[in-house]
CSV table of C-alpha atoms (C1' of nucleotides) in Angstrom, one decimal:
chain,number,residue,atom,x,y,z
G,304,UNK,CA,-37.7,-9.4,-9.9
G,305,UNK,CA,-36.6,-13.0,-9.3
G,306,UNK,CA,-33.1,-13.5,-8.1
G,307,UNK,CA,-30.6,-14.2,-10.9
G,308,UNK,CA,-28.7,-17.4,-10.6
G,309,UNK,CA,-25.6,-16.8,-8.5
G,310,UNK,CA,-23.1,-17.1,-11.2
G,311,UNK,CA,-25.0,-14.9,-13.3
G,312,UNK,CA,-25.1,-12.3,-10.6
G,313,UNK,CA,-21.4,-12.6,-10.1
G,314,UNK,CA,-20.8,-12.2,-13.8
G,315,UNK,CA,-23.0,-9.2,-13.8
G,316,UNK,CA,-21.1,-7.8,-11.0
G,317,UNK,CA,-17.7,-8.3,-12.9
G,318,UNK,CA,-16.6,-10.7,-10.1
G,319,UNK,CA,-15.6,-13.7,-12.5
G,320,UNK,CA,-12.3,-13.3,-13.9
G,321,UNK,CA,-11.6,-16.8,-14.3
G,322,UNK,CA,-12.8,-20.3,-13.4
G,323,UNK,CA,-11.8,-23.8,-13.7
G,324,UNK,CA,-14.9,-25.3,-15.6
G,325,UNK,CA,-17.9,-22.8,-15.4
G,326,UNK,CA,-20.4,-25.3,-16.9
G,327,UNK,CA,-19.3,-27.9,-14.4
G,328,UNK,CA,-19.5,-25.4,-11.6
G,329,UNK,CA,-23.0,-24.3,-12.8
G,330,UNK,CA,-24.1,-27.9,-12.8
G,331,UNK,CA,-22.9,-28.7,-9.3
G,332,UNK,CA,-24.4,-25.2,-8.0
G,333,UNK,CA,-27.8,-26.3,-9.5
G,334,UNK,CA,-27.8,-29.7,-8.0
G,335,UNK,CA,-27.6,-28.7,-4.4
G,336,UNK,CA,-25.8,-27.0,-1.7
G,337,UNK,CA,-22.0,-26.4,-2.4
G,338,UNK,CA,-19.5,-25.7,0.3
G,339,UNK,CA,-16.9,-23.4,-0.7
G,340,UNK,CA,-14.0,-21.5,0.8
G,341,UNK,CA,-11.9,-18.5,0.6
G,342,UNK,CA,-9.0,-18.0,2.6
G,343,UNK,CA,-7.0,-14.9,3.7
G,344,UNK,CA,-3.6,-14.6,5.4
G,345,UNK,CA,-2.9,-12.6,8.7
G,346,UNK,CA,-0.5,-10.2,7.5
G,347,UNK,CA,-1.9,-7.3,9.5
G,348,UNK,CA,-4.0,-6.7,12.5
G,349,UNK,CA,-7.0,-5.9,10.1
G,350,UNK,CA,-8.4,-6.8,6.8
G,351,UNK,CA,-8.7,-4.2,4.2
G,352,UNK,CA,-11.2,-3.7,1.4
G,353,UNK,CA,-9.5,-6.3,-1.0
G,354,UNK,CA,-10.4,-8.9,1.8
G,355,UNK,CA,-13.9,-7.5,2.0
G,356,UNK,CA,-14.4,-8.4,-1.6
G,357,UNK,CA,-13.5,-12.1,-0.7
G,358,UNK,CA,-15.9,-12.1,2.0
G,359,UNK,CA,-18.6,-10.5,0.2
G,360,UNK,CA,-18.3,-12.9,-2.5
G,361,UNK,CA,-18.6,-15.8,0.1
G,362,UNK,CA,-21.8,-14.1,1.4
G,363,UNK,CA,-23.2,-13.8,-2.0
G,364,UNK,CA,-22.9,-17.7,-2.5
G,365,UNK,CA,-24.1,-18.1,1.1
G,366,UNK,CA,-27.3,-16.0,0.2
G,367,UNK,CA,-27.7,-18.2,-2.9
G,368,UNK,CA,-28.1,-21.2,-0.5
G,369,UNK,CA,-24.4,-22.5,-0.4
G,370,UNK,CA,-22.2,-23.0,2.6
G,371,UNK,CA,-19.1,-20.6,3.0
G,372,UNK,CA,-16.1,-21.6,4.7
G,373,UNK,CA,-14.1,-18.3,5.7
G,374,UNK,CA,-10.4,-19.6,6.4
G,375,UNK,CA,-7.8,-17.5,8.0
G,376,UNK,CA,-4.4,-18.7,7.4
G,377,UNK,CA,-2.7,-19.2,10.7
G,378,UNK,CA,-0.3,-21.5,9.0
G,379,UNK,CA,0.2,-19.9,5.8
G,380,UNK,CA,0.5,-16.3,7.4
G,381,UNK,CA,3.7,-17.9,9.0
G,382,UNK,CA,5.2,-18.6,5.8
G,383,UNK,CA,4.1,-15.7,3.5
G,384,UNK,CA,2.6,-16.1,0.1
G,385,UNK,CA,5.2,-14.8,-2.4
G,386,UNK,CA,4.9,-11.3,-3.6
G,387,UNK,CA,6.0,-10.8,-7.1
G,388,UNK,CA,8.2,-8.0,-5.8
G,389,UNK,CA,10.0,-9.0,-2.7
G,390,UNK,CA,10.4,-11.6,0.0
G,391,UNK,CA,8.2,-11.0,3.0
G,392,UNK,CA,9.6,-10.6,6.6
G,393,UNK,CA,8.6,-13.3,8.9
G,394,UNK,CA,6.3,-12.3,11.6
G,395,UNK,CA,6.3,-13.7,15.2
G,396,UNK,CA,4.1,-16.7,15.8
G,397,UNK,CA,2.3,-14.9,18.7
G,398,UNK,CA,1.7,-11.8,16.4
G,399,UNK,CA,0.3,-13.9,13.7
G,400,UNK,CA,-1.9,-15.7,16.2
G,401,UNK,CA,-3.2,-12.4,17.4
G,402,UNK,CA,-3.9,-11.3,14.1
G,403,UNK,CA,-5.9,-14.5,13.2
G,404,UNK,CA,-8.1,-13.8,16.2
G,405,UNK,CA,-8.7,-10.3,15.1
G,406,UNK,CA,-9.5,-11.1,11.5
G,407,UNK,CA,-11.7,-13.9,12.4
G,408,UNK,CA,-13.6,-11.6,14.5
G,409,UNK,CA,-13.8,-8.9,12.0
G,410,UNK,CA,-15.4,-11.2,9.2
G,411,UNK,CA,-18.0,-12.6,11.4
G,412,UNK,CA,-20.5,-9.8,10.6
G,413,UNK,CA,-20.4,-10.5,7.0
G,414,UNK,CA,-21.5,-14.1,6.9
G,415,UNK,CA,-24.4,-16.1,8.7
G,416,UNK,CA,-23.0,-18.4,11.2
G,417,UNK,CA,-26.4,-18.9,13.0
G,418,UNK,CA,-27.4,-22.4,12.2
G,419,UNK,CA,-29.3,-23.9,9.3
G,420,UNK,CA,-27.7,-26.2,6.7
G,421,UNK,CA,-25.6,-23.6,5.3
G,422,UNK,CA,-24.3,-21.8,8.3
G,423,UNK,CA,-21.0,-20.4,7.6
G,424,UNK,CA,-17.7,-21.9,9.2
G,425,UNK,CA,-14.6,-20.4,10.3
G,426,UNK,CA,-11.6,-22.2,10.2
G,427,UNK,CA,-7.8,-21.8,10.7
G,428,UNK,CA,-5.4,-23.8,8.7
G,429,UNK,CA,-3.0,-24.1,11.5
G,430,UNK,CA,-5.5,-26.6,13.0
G,431,UNK,CA,-4.3,-29.2,10.3
G,432,UNK,CA,-1.0,-28.3,9.5
G,433,UNK,CA,0.7,-27.5,13.0
G,434,UNK,CA,0.8,-31.2,14.0
G,435,UNK,CA,2.0,-32.4,10.5
G,436,UNK,CA,5.5,-33.6,10.5
G,437,UNK,CA,7.9,-32.3,7.7
G,438,UNK,CA,8.3,-35.9,6.4
G,439,UNK,CA,4.6,-36.4,6.3
G,440,UNK,CA,4.1,-33.2,4.4
G,441,UNK,CA,6.7,-33.9,1.9
G,442,UNK,CA,5.6,-37.6,1.3
G,443,UNK,CA,1.8,-36.7,1.4
G,444,UNK,CA,1.8,-33.4,-0.2
G,445,UNK,CA,5.2,-32.6,-1.7
G,446,UNK,CA,5.4,-35.9,-3.6
G,447,UNK,CA,2.5,-34.6,-5.7
G,448,UNK,CA,4.0,-31.5,-6.9
G,449,UNK,CA,6.2,-31.1,-9.9
G,450,UNK,CA,8.7,-28.4,-9.5
G,451,UNK,CA,8.5,-27.4,-13.1
G,452,UNK,CA,4.9,-26.5,-12.5
G,453,UNK,CA,5.6,-24.6,-9.1
G,454,UNK,CA,8.3,-22.6,-11.3
G,455,UNK,CA,5.7,-21.8,-13.7
G,456,UNK,CA,3.7,-19.9,-11.3
G,457,UNK,CA,3.5,-16.1,-12.0
G,458,UNK,CA,4.7,-14.9,-8.6
G,459,UNK,CA,7.3,-17.6,-8.3
G,460,UNK,CA,8.7,-16.9,-11.7
G,461,UNK,CA,8.9,-13.3,-11.4
G,462,UNK,CA,10.8,-13.6,-8.1
G,463,UNK,CA,13.2,-16.1,-9.9
G,464,UNK,CA,13.8,-13.5,-12.4
G,465,UNK,CA,14.2,-10.6,-9.9
G,466,UNK,CA,17.6,-10.0,-8.1
G,467,UNK,CA,16.1,-10.9,-4.8
G,468,UNK,CA,15.1,-14.5,-5.6
G,469,UNK,CA,12.7,-16.4,-3.6
G,470,UNK,CA,13.3,-18.3,-0.4
G,471,UNK,CA,12.3,-22.1,-0.2
G,472,UNK,CA,9.8,-21.2,2.4
G,473,UNK,CA,8.0,-18.9,0.2
G,474,UNK,CA,8.4,-21.3,-2.6
G,475,UNK,CA,6.6,-23.9,-0.5
G,476,UNK,CA,3.5,-21.9,0.2
G,477,UNK,CA,1.5,-23.1,-2.7
G,478,UNK,CA,2.0,-26.6,-1.1
G,479,UNK,CA,0.4,-25.4,2.1
G,480,UNK,CA,-2.4,-23.5,0.6
G,481,UNK,CA,-3.3,-26.4,-1.8
G,482,UNK,CA,-3.2,-28.8,1.3
G,483,UNK,CA,-5.9,-26.6,2.7
G,484,UNK,CA,-8.2,-27.4,-0.1
G,485,UNK,CA,-7.7,-31.0,0.1
G,486,UNK,CA,-8.3,-30.9,4.0
G,487,UNK,CA,-11.6,-29.0,3.5
G,488,UNK,CA,-12.6,-31.3,0.9
G,489,UNK,CA,-12.1,-34.3,3.3
G,490,UNK,CA,-13.5,-32.4,6.3
G,491,UNK,CA,-16.4,-30.6,4.8
G,492,UNK,CA,-17.0,-31.7,1.2
G,493,UNK,CA,-15.6,-28.5,0.2
G,494,UNK,CA,-15.6,-28.4,-3.6
G,495,UNK,CA,-15.0,-24.8,-4.7
G,496,UNK,CA,-12.4,-22.3,-3.7
G,497,UNK,CA,-12.7,-18.6,-4.4
G,498,UNK,CA,-10.0,-15.8,-4.2
G,499,UNK,CA,-8.7,-13.0,-6.1
G,500,UNK,CA,-7.2,-13.8,-9.5
G,501,UNK,CA,-3.8,-12.9,-8.1
G,502,UNK,CA,-4.3,-16.3,-6.2
G,503,UNK,CA,-5.1,-18.1,-9.4
G,504,UNK,CA,-2.1,-20.2,-9.4
G,505,UNK,CA,-2.7,-21.2,-5.7
G,506,UNK,CA,-6.2,-22.0,-6.4
G,507,UNK,CA,-5.5,-24.4,-9.3
G,508,UNK,CA,-2.6,-25.8,-7.3
G,509,UNK,CA,-5.3,-26.9,-4.9
G,510,UNK,CA,-7.7,-28.4,-7.5
G,511,UNK,CA,-4.7,-30.2,-9.1
G,512,UNK,CA,-3.7,-31.7,-5.6
G,513,UNK,CA,-7.2,-32.9,-4.8
G,514,UNK,CA,-7.5,-34.3,-8.3
G,515,UNK,CA,-4.3,-36.3,-7.9
G,516,UNK,CA,-4.9,-37.5,-4.3
G,517,UNK,CA,-8.9,-38.0,-4.4
G,518,UNK,CA,-9.4,-38.2,-8.0
G,519,UNK,CA,-12.0,-35.4,-8.0
G,520,UNK,CA,-12.3,-32.4,-10.1
G,521,UNK,CA,-13.0,-29.5,-7.9
G,522,UNK,CA,-13.8,-25.9,-8.7
G,523,UNK,CA,-11.9,-22.7,-8.6
G,524,UNK,CA,-13.2,-19.1,-9.3
G,525,UNK,CA,-11.0,-16.0,-9.3
G,526,UNK,CA,-12.4,-12.7,-8.8
G,527,UNK,CA,-10.8,-9.9,-10.8
G,528,UNK,CA,-8.3,-7.6,-9.3
G,529,UNK,CA,-10.1,-4.4,-8.7
G,530,UNK,CA,-8.1,-1.2,-9.8
G,531,UNK,CA,-8.6,2.3,-10.5
G,532,UNK,CA,-9.3,3.3,-14.1
G,533,UNK,CA,-5.7,3.8,-15.0
G,534,UNK,CA,-4.9,0.5,-13.7
G,535,UNK,CA,-3.1,1.4,-10.8
G,536,UNK,CA,-3.7,0.0,-7.3
G,537,UNK,CA,-7.1,0.5,-5.6
G,538,UNK,CA,-7.6,0.8,-2.0
G,539,UNK,CA,-5.0,3.3,-1.0
G,540,UNK,CA,-5.3,6.9,0.2
G,541,UNK,CA,-2.5,9.3,1.0
G,542,UNK,CA,-2.5,7.7,4.4
G,543,UNK,CA,-2.1,4.2,3.2
G,544,UNK,CA,-4.3,1.2,2.9
G,545,UNK,CA,-8.1,1.4,3.4
G,546,UNK,CA,-8.7,-0.8,6.4
G,547,UNK,CA,-11.8,-2.3,8.0
G,548,UNK,CA,-10.8,-1.6,11.4
G,549,UNK,CA,-12.0,1.7,12.5
G,550,UNK,CA,-8.9,2.4,14.7
G,551,UNK,CA,-6.7,2.2,11.7
G,552,UNK,CA,-9.2,3.9,9.2
G,553,UNK,CA,-11.7,5.9,10.9
G,554,UNK,CA,-15.3,5.5,9.5
G,555,UNK,CA,-15.3,9.1,8.2
G,556,UNK,CA,-12.0,8.4,6.4
G,557,UNK,CA,-13.5,5.2,5.1
G,558,UNK,CA,-16.7,6.8,3.9
G,559,UNK,CA,-14.5,9.6,2.2
G,560,UNK,CA,-12.4,7.1,0.3
G,561,UNK,CA,-15.6,5.8,-1.2
G,562,UNK,CA,-17.2,9.2,-2.0
G,563,UNK,CA,-14.0,10.1,-3.9
G,564,UNK,CA,-14.5,7.2,-6.3
G,565,UNK,CA,-13.6,8.2,-9.9
G,566,UNK,CA,-16.6,8.4,-12.3
G,567,UNK,CA,-15.2,5.9,-14.5
G,568,UNK,CA,-15.1,3.2,-11.8
G,569,UNK,CA,-18.0,4.1,-9.4
G,570,UNK,CA,-20.3,1.6,-11.2
G,571,UNK,CA,-17.7,-1.1,-11.1
G,572,UNK,CA,-17.1,-0.5,-7.4
G,573,UNK,CA,-21.0,-0.5,-6.8
G,574,UNK,CA,-21.3,-3.8,-8.5
G,575,UNK,CA,-18.5,-5.4,-6.6
G,576,UNK,CA,-19.0,-4.0,-3.1
G,577,UNK,CA,-22.6,-3.4,-2.5
G,578,UNK,CA,-25.7,-5.4,-2.3
G,579,UNK,CA,-27.6,-2.9,-4.2
G,580,UNK,CA,-29.9,-4.6,-7.0
G,581,UNK,CA,-29.0,-4.6,-10.6
G,582,UNK,CA,-31.8,-2.0,-11.3
G,583,UNK,CA,-30.7,0.3,-8.7
G,584,UNK,CA,-27.0,0.1,-9.8
G,585,UNK,CA,-27.9,0.6,-13.3
G,586,UNK,CA,-29.9,3.6,-12.6
G,587,UNK,CA,-26.8,5.1,-10.5
G,588,UNK,CA,-24.7,4.5,-13.5
G,589,UNK,CA,-27.1,6.3,-15.7
G,590,UNK,CA,-27.1,9.3,-13.2
G,591,UNK,CA,-23.3,9.3,-13.3
G,592,UNK,CA,-23.4,9.6,-17.0
G,593,UNK,CA,-26.0,12.2,-17.2
G,594,UNK,CA,-25.1,14.5,-14.2
G,595,UNK,CA,-21.8,13.6,-12.9
G,596,UNK,CA,-21.4,16.5,-10.8
G,597,UNK,CA,-24.3,15.3,-8.5
G,598,UNK,CA,-22.2,12.4,-7.5
G,599,UNK,CA,-25.2,10.3,-6.8
G,600,UNK,CA,-23.3,7.0,-7.3
G,601,UNK,CA,-20.4,8.0,-5.2
G,602,UNK,CA,-22.8,8.9,-2.4
G,603,UNK,CA,-24.7,5.6,-2.6
G,604,UNK,CA,-21.5,3.8,-2.8
G,605,UNK,CA,-20.1,5.4,0.4
G,606,UNK,CA,-23.1,5.0,2.2
G,607,UNK,CA,-23.7,1.4,1.3
G,608,UNK,CA,-20.2,0.1,2.0
G,609,UNK,CA,-19.6,2.1,5.1
G,610,UNK,CA,-23.0,1.0,6.4
G,611,UNK,CA,-22.0,-2.6,5.9
G,612,UNK,CA,-18.7,-2.1,7.6
G,613,UNK,CA,-19.4,0.4,10.5
G,614,UNK,CA,-23.1,0.5,10.6
G,615,UNK,CA,-25.8,3.0,10.0
G,616,UNK,CA,-25.0,5.2,12.8
G,617,UNK,CA,-21.4,5.7,11.4
G,618,UNK,CA,-23.0,6.5,8.1
G,619,UNK,CA,-25.1,9.2,9.4
G,620,UNK,CA,-22.1,10.7,11.3
G,621,UNK,CA,-19.9,10.7,8.2
G,622,UNK,CA,-22.4,12.2,5.9
G,623,UNK,CA,-23.2,15.1,8.5
G,624,UNK,CA,-19.4,15.6,8.9
G,625,UNK,CA,-19.1,15.7,5.2
G,626,UNK,CA,-21.8,18.1,4.7
G,627,UNK,CA,-20.4,20.3,7.3
G,628,UNK,CA,-16.8,20.1,5.9
G,629,UNK,CA,-17.6,20.1,2.3
G,630,UNK,CA,-20.7,22.0,2.2
G,631,UNK,CA,-21.5,25.3,0.8
G,632,UNK,CA,-22.7,26.7,4.3
G,633,UNK,CA,-20.5,28.7,6.2
G,634,UNK,CA,-18.9,26.9,9.0
G,635,UNK,CA,-19.4,29.7,11.4
G,636,UNK,CA,-23.0,29.1,11.0
G,637,UNK,CA,-23.1,25.5,12.2
G,638,UNK,CA,-24.3,25.1,15.6
G,639,UNK,CA,-21.8,23.8,18.3
G,640,UNK,CA,-23.3,20.4,18.4
G,641,UNK,CA,-23.0,20.0,14.7
G,642,UNK,CA,-19.4,21.3,14.6
G,643,UNK,CA,-18.4,19.3,17.6
G,644,UNK,CA,-19.6,16.2,15.8
G,645,UNK,CA,-18.0,16.9,12.6
G,646,UNK,CA,-14.7,17.5,14.2
G,647,UNK,CA,-15.0,14.4,16.2
G,648,UNK,CA,-14.9,12.4,12.8
G,649,UNK,CA,-11.8,14.0,11.6
G,650,UNK,CA,-8.1,14.0,13.0
G,651,UNK,CA,-8.0,16.6,15.7
G,652,UNK,CA,-6.0,17.7,18.5
G,653,UNK,CA,-5.9,20.3,21.3
G,654,UNK,CA,-3.3,22.9,21.9
G,655,UNK,CA,-3.2,25.9,24.5
G,656,UNK,CA,-3.9,29.4,23.3
G,657,UNK,CA,-0.9,30.4,25.3
G,658,UNK,CA,1.3,28.6,22.8
G,659,UNK,CA,0.3,31.2,20.2
G,660,UNK,CA,0.4,28.6,17.5
G,661,UNK,CA,1.0,29.8,13.9
G,662,UNK,CA,-0.5,28.2,10.9
G,663,UNK,CA,2.7,26.1,10.5
G,664,UNK,CA,2.3,24.9,14.1
G,665,UNK,CA,-1.2,24.0,13.5
G,666,UNK,CA,-0.6,22.0,10.3
G,667,UNK,CA,2.2,19.9,12.0
G,668,UNK,CA,0.4,19.6,15.1
G,669,UNK,CA,-2.6,18.2,13.6
G,670,UNK,CA,-0.9,15.8,11.5
G,671,UNK,CA,-1.9,17.4,8.4
G,672,UNK,CA,1.6,18.2,7.4
G,673,UNK,CA,4.6,16.0,8.0
G,674,UNK,CA,7.1,18.6,8.9
G,675,UNK,CA,7.4,22.3,9.3
G,676,UNK,CA,9.0,22.6,6.0
G,677,UNK,CA,6.2,20.7,4.3
G,678,UNK,CA,3.7,23.0,6.2
G,679,UNK,CA,5.4,26.1,4.9
G,680,UNK,CA,5.2,24.8,1.5
G,681,UNK,CA,1.6,24.1,1.6
G,682,UNK,CA,1.0,27.9,2.8
G,683,UNK,CA,3.3,29.0,0.1
G,684,UNK,CA,1.4,26.8,-2.5
G,685,UNK,CA,-1.8,28.2,-1.4
G,686,UNK,CA,-3.1,25.0,-0.1
G,687,UNK,CA,-3.7,25.9,3.6
G,688,UNK,CA,-7.2,27.0,5.0
G,689,UNK,CA,-8.6,27.8,8.1
G,690,UNK,CA,-12.4,27.6,8.3
G,691,UNK,CA,-12.4,27.5,4.6
G,692,UNK,CA,-10.5,30.6,4.2
G,693,UNK,CA,-7.2,30.5,2.6
G,694,UNK,CA,-4.1,31.4,4.8
G,695,UNK,CA,-1.6,33.5,2.8
G,696,UNK,CA,1.3,33.8,5.1
G,697,UNK,CA,3.4,31.5,7.3
G,698,UNK,CA,3.2,33.5,10.5
G,699,UNK,CA,-0.6,33.8,10.7
G,700,UNK,CA,-2.0,33.3,14.0
G,701,UNK,CA,-5.6,32.7,14.9
G,702,UNK,CA,-7.5,35.7,16.3
G,703,UNK,CA,-10.2,35.3,18.8
G,704,UNK,CA,-12.7,36.1,16.1
G,705,UNK,CA,-11.4,32.9,14.1
G,706,UNK,CA,-12.4,30.6,16.7
G,707,UNK,CA,-15.7,28.9,16.0
G,708,UNK,CA,-18.0,28.7,19.0
G,709,UNK,CA,-15.0,30.2,21.0
G,710,UNK,CA,-12.6,27.3,20.7
G,711,UNK,CA,-12.4,25.6,17.4
G,712,UNK,CA,-10.7,25.9,14.1
G,713,UNK,CA,-11.1,23.8,11.2
G,714,UNK,CA,-7.8,23.3,9.2
G,715,UNK,CA,-7.7,21.9,5.7
G,716,UNK,CA,-4.7,21.1,3.5
G,717,UNK,CA,-5.7,21.0,0.0
G,718,UNK,CA,-9.1,20.2,-1.0
G,719,UNK,CA,-9.7,16.9,0.9
G,720,UNK,CA,-7.6,16.9,4.1
G,721,UNK,CA,-9.4,18.3,7.0
G,722,UNK,CA,-8.5,18.4,10.7
G,723,UNK,CA,-9.8,20.2,13.8
G,724,UNK,CA,-8.1,22.1,16.5
G,725,UNK,CA,-9.4,23.0,19.8
G,726,UNK,CA,-7.7,25.9,21.5
G,727,UNK,CA,-7.8,25.5,25.1
G,728,UNK,CA,-7.5,28.0,27.9
G,729,UNK,CA,-8.9,31.4,28.1
Q,1271,G,C1',33.2,-24.4,-0.8
Q,1272,G,C1',35.3,-21.4,-5.4
Q,1273,C,C1',34.7,-17.3,-8.8
Q,1274,G,C1',31.9,-13.0,-10.4
Q,1275,G,C1',28.3,-9.2,-9.6
Q,1276,G,C1',25.4,-6.3,-6.5
Q,1277,U,C1',23.3,-3.2,-2.0
Q,1278,U,C1',21.8,5.1,-3.7
Q,1279,G,C1',16.0,9.0,-1.2
Q,1280,C,C1',8.8,6.1,-1.2
Q,1281,C,C1',9.8,3.0,-6.0
Q,1282,C,C1',12.9,2.6,-10.2
Q,1283,G,C1',17.5,4.4,-11.5
Q,1284,A,C1',22.2,7.7,-12.9
Q,1285,G,C1',26.3,8.9,-10.2
Q,1286,U,C1',33.1,6.1,-9.4
Q,1287,G,C1',37.4,11.6,-4.9
Q,1288,G,C1',35.4,18.0,-4.7
Q,1289,C,C1',30.9,21.4,-9.1
Q,1290,C,C1',26.3,15.8,-4.7
Q,1291,A,C1',21.2,16.8,-0.4
Q,1292,A,C1',22.7,13.5,-4.8
Q,1293,A,C1',20.7,13.7,-12.7
Q,1294,G,C1',16.1,11.5,-14.8
Q,1295,G,C1',11.5,8.9,-14.3
Q,1296,G,C1',7.4,7.3,-11.5
Q,1297,A,C1',4.4,7.6,-7.3
Q,1298,G,C1',2.9,11.5,-3.7
Q,1299,C,C1',1.7,16.2,-2.3
Q,1300,G,C1',-0.1,21.5,-3.6
Q,1301,G,C1',-2.3,24.8,-7.2
Q,1302,A,C1',-5.2,26.1,-11.9
Q,1303,C,C1',-9.7,23.8,-14.2
Q,1304,U,C1',-14.1,21.1,-12.4
Q,1305,G,C1',-17.9,18.2,-9.4
Q,1306,U,C1',-14.7,15.8,-2.5
Q,1307,A,C1',-14.0,12.6,-10.5
Q,1308,A,C1',-10.6,11.9,-14.5
Q,1309,A,C1',-7.5,14.0,-17.8
Q,1310,U,C1',-4.2,18.4,-18.8
Q,1311,C,C1',-1.0,22.1,-17.4
Q,1312,C,C1',2.2,24.6,-13.6
Q,1313,G,C1',4.8,24.0,-8.9
Q,1314,U,C1',6.7,20.9,-5.1
Q,1315,C,C1',9.1,16.4,-3.0
Q,1316,G,C1',15.8,14.8,3.5
Q,1317,C,C1',15.3,18.3,8.4
Q,1318,G,C1',15.8,23.4,9.5
Q,1319,C,C1',13.3,30.5,9.1
Q,1320,A,C1',18.3,30.5,8.6
Q,1321,A,C1',23.4,29.4,9.7
Q,1322,G,C1',23.6,24.8,9.2
Q,1323,C,C1',22.5,19.6,10.2
Q,1324,U,C1',21.8,14.2,9.0
Q,1325,U,C1',21.8,11.0,4.4
Q,1326,C,C1',23.6,7.1,-0.7
Q,1327,C,C1',23.5,-1.3,3.7
Q,1328,C,C1',26.6,-1.5,8.7
Q,1329,A,C1',31.5,-0.5,11.3
Q,1330,G,C1',36.2,1.4,11.0
Q,1331,G,C1',40.1,3.6,8.0
Q,1332,U,C1',42.8,6.8,4.0
Q,1333,U,C1',42.1,12.1,2.3
Q,1334,C,C1',42.1,19.2,3.3
Q,1335,G,C1',37.7,16.5,1.4
Q,1336,A,C1',34.3,10.1,0.2
Q,1337,A,C1',27.9,8.0,-2.3
Q,1338,U,C1',32.5,7.5,-4.9
Q,1339,C,C1',39.1,4.7,-2.4
Q,1340,C,C1',40.9,0.9,1.6
Q,1341,U,C1',39.7,-2.8,5.6
Q,1342,G,C1',36.1,-5.8,8.0
Q,1343,G,C1',31.1,-7.3,8.5
Q,1344,A,C1',25.8,-8.3,7.0
Q,1345,C,C1',22.4,-9.2,3.1
Q,1346,C,C1',21.1,-10.3,-2.0
Q,1347,C,C1',22.0,-12.4,-7.1
Q,1348,G,C1',24.5,-15.5,-10.9
Q,1349,C,C1',27.9,-19.4,-12.5
Q,1350,C,C1',30.7,-23.5,-10.9
Q,1351,A,C1',31.1,-27.4,-7.1
RNA sequence: GGCGGGUUGCCCGAGUGGCCAAAGGGAGCGGACUGUAAAUCCGUCGCGCAAGCUUCCCAGGUUCGAAUCCUGGACCCGCCA
């Protein structure tokens, strides 16, 4: 099968929500190498899977022969993109700078920086805004913006209508981001900006600015906001955002997030987040339709994305742990090595046998329950398990016979949340 | 600068002296069903085994008693200048 055109591939993957001028973009892409960019702001010490989608989109263009620029917003991160809901809290400069470094390191594996005409670039918009004086900024950038249009932007107008309003700083955000596009056009001949469709206002503000200043019509491409089937936020679990940083979201938890994907959306996720071919994905979608309980598509999705972010070794570990914890086999029959490996993947803690912990102690100690009251509730609701056996009473204590290989317990709250406990001391 | 309105639990939002640990909705969590899916139904949802403790922007005060009243402060919004 020959490679489809990059735009056709993106369209097939459901990654094109809106574009400035699709035909013009196609002509430019066909005429030769296009330099494009996508930026993310450092608002946390790690990127999450929404950012991953943007980086993957850049990577898809790069594989099609174009040159990606990954921007990390060291400057824009100091101001804050207006959220429709509320004003952001300003972060300290050195904190933001630290996050810029982390995000930069985190994105490197997804793009090819190793030479060639279309080697990727990593840039920080603080490099060209830090030295800019307020007067220059207002004259060179601000003068080209009409407040009426700025107010019309979705996020701004929503905020204007809210009780909280919007600060001048956040209101100015779109000028900063627009200036990035202008600067990247001048420095690198960058002619396309991609981003989430929630960034559409900022993307077009950029093309407008370049048009005014340079007389060139550049391109913008917005990827759709990925949601769950009911339209609610994607990328959250009980414990919060799904991060790429393994310290914040363990590879096992990352794998579990994907394997729990809804049937109705697993195809969408496969298309957007994996490098699997059209044929492979079509086949997985067919399997989901015909034998959903086999969860082949979810498995392929989890394997693929986890592999991309954390590597194949982590995939193997996560799969092995998942088999052990969710499999049909008795936990007691697992050998010590397999069990230890599985427990290493899930949250776990060690407590002393002398403590005589009850099920409530164990649930709280392992972090599975937020408070003793919550732990009791879980037991009362029938949601507490030790070694896959339901615990019926609050004052249950592990007997020696309950310890797997003489020291471990596998706790579970509900169907999906597992934790390990090691009981130390003879 | 003037005048008016506002700040309640994760979110929205009722509550204007006791019946308020605080209605209702959403989200979340657990169960049933199933497939580590969705939908649906049921339950639950400050901390504590309990007695009780700590909450309704912050600090004081009035009162037997305050989320509710008073004083001061912070922050937000609107209109006018």
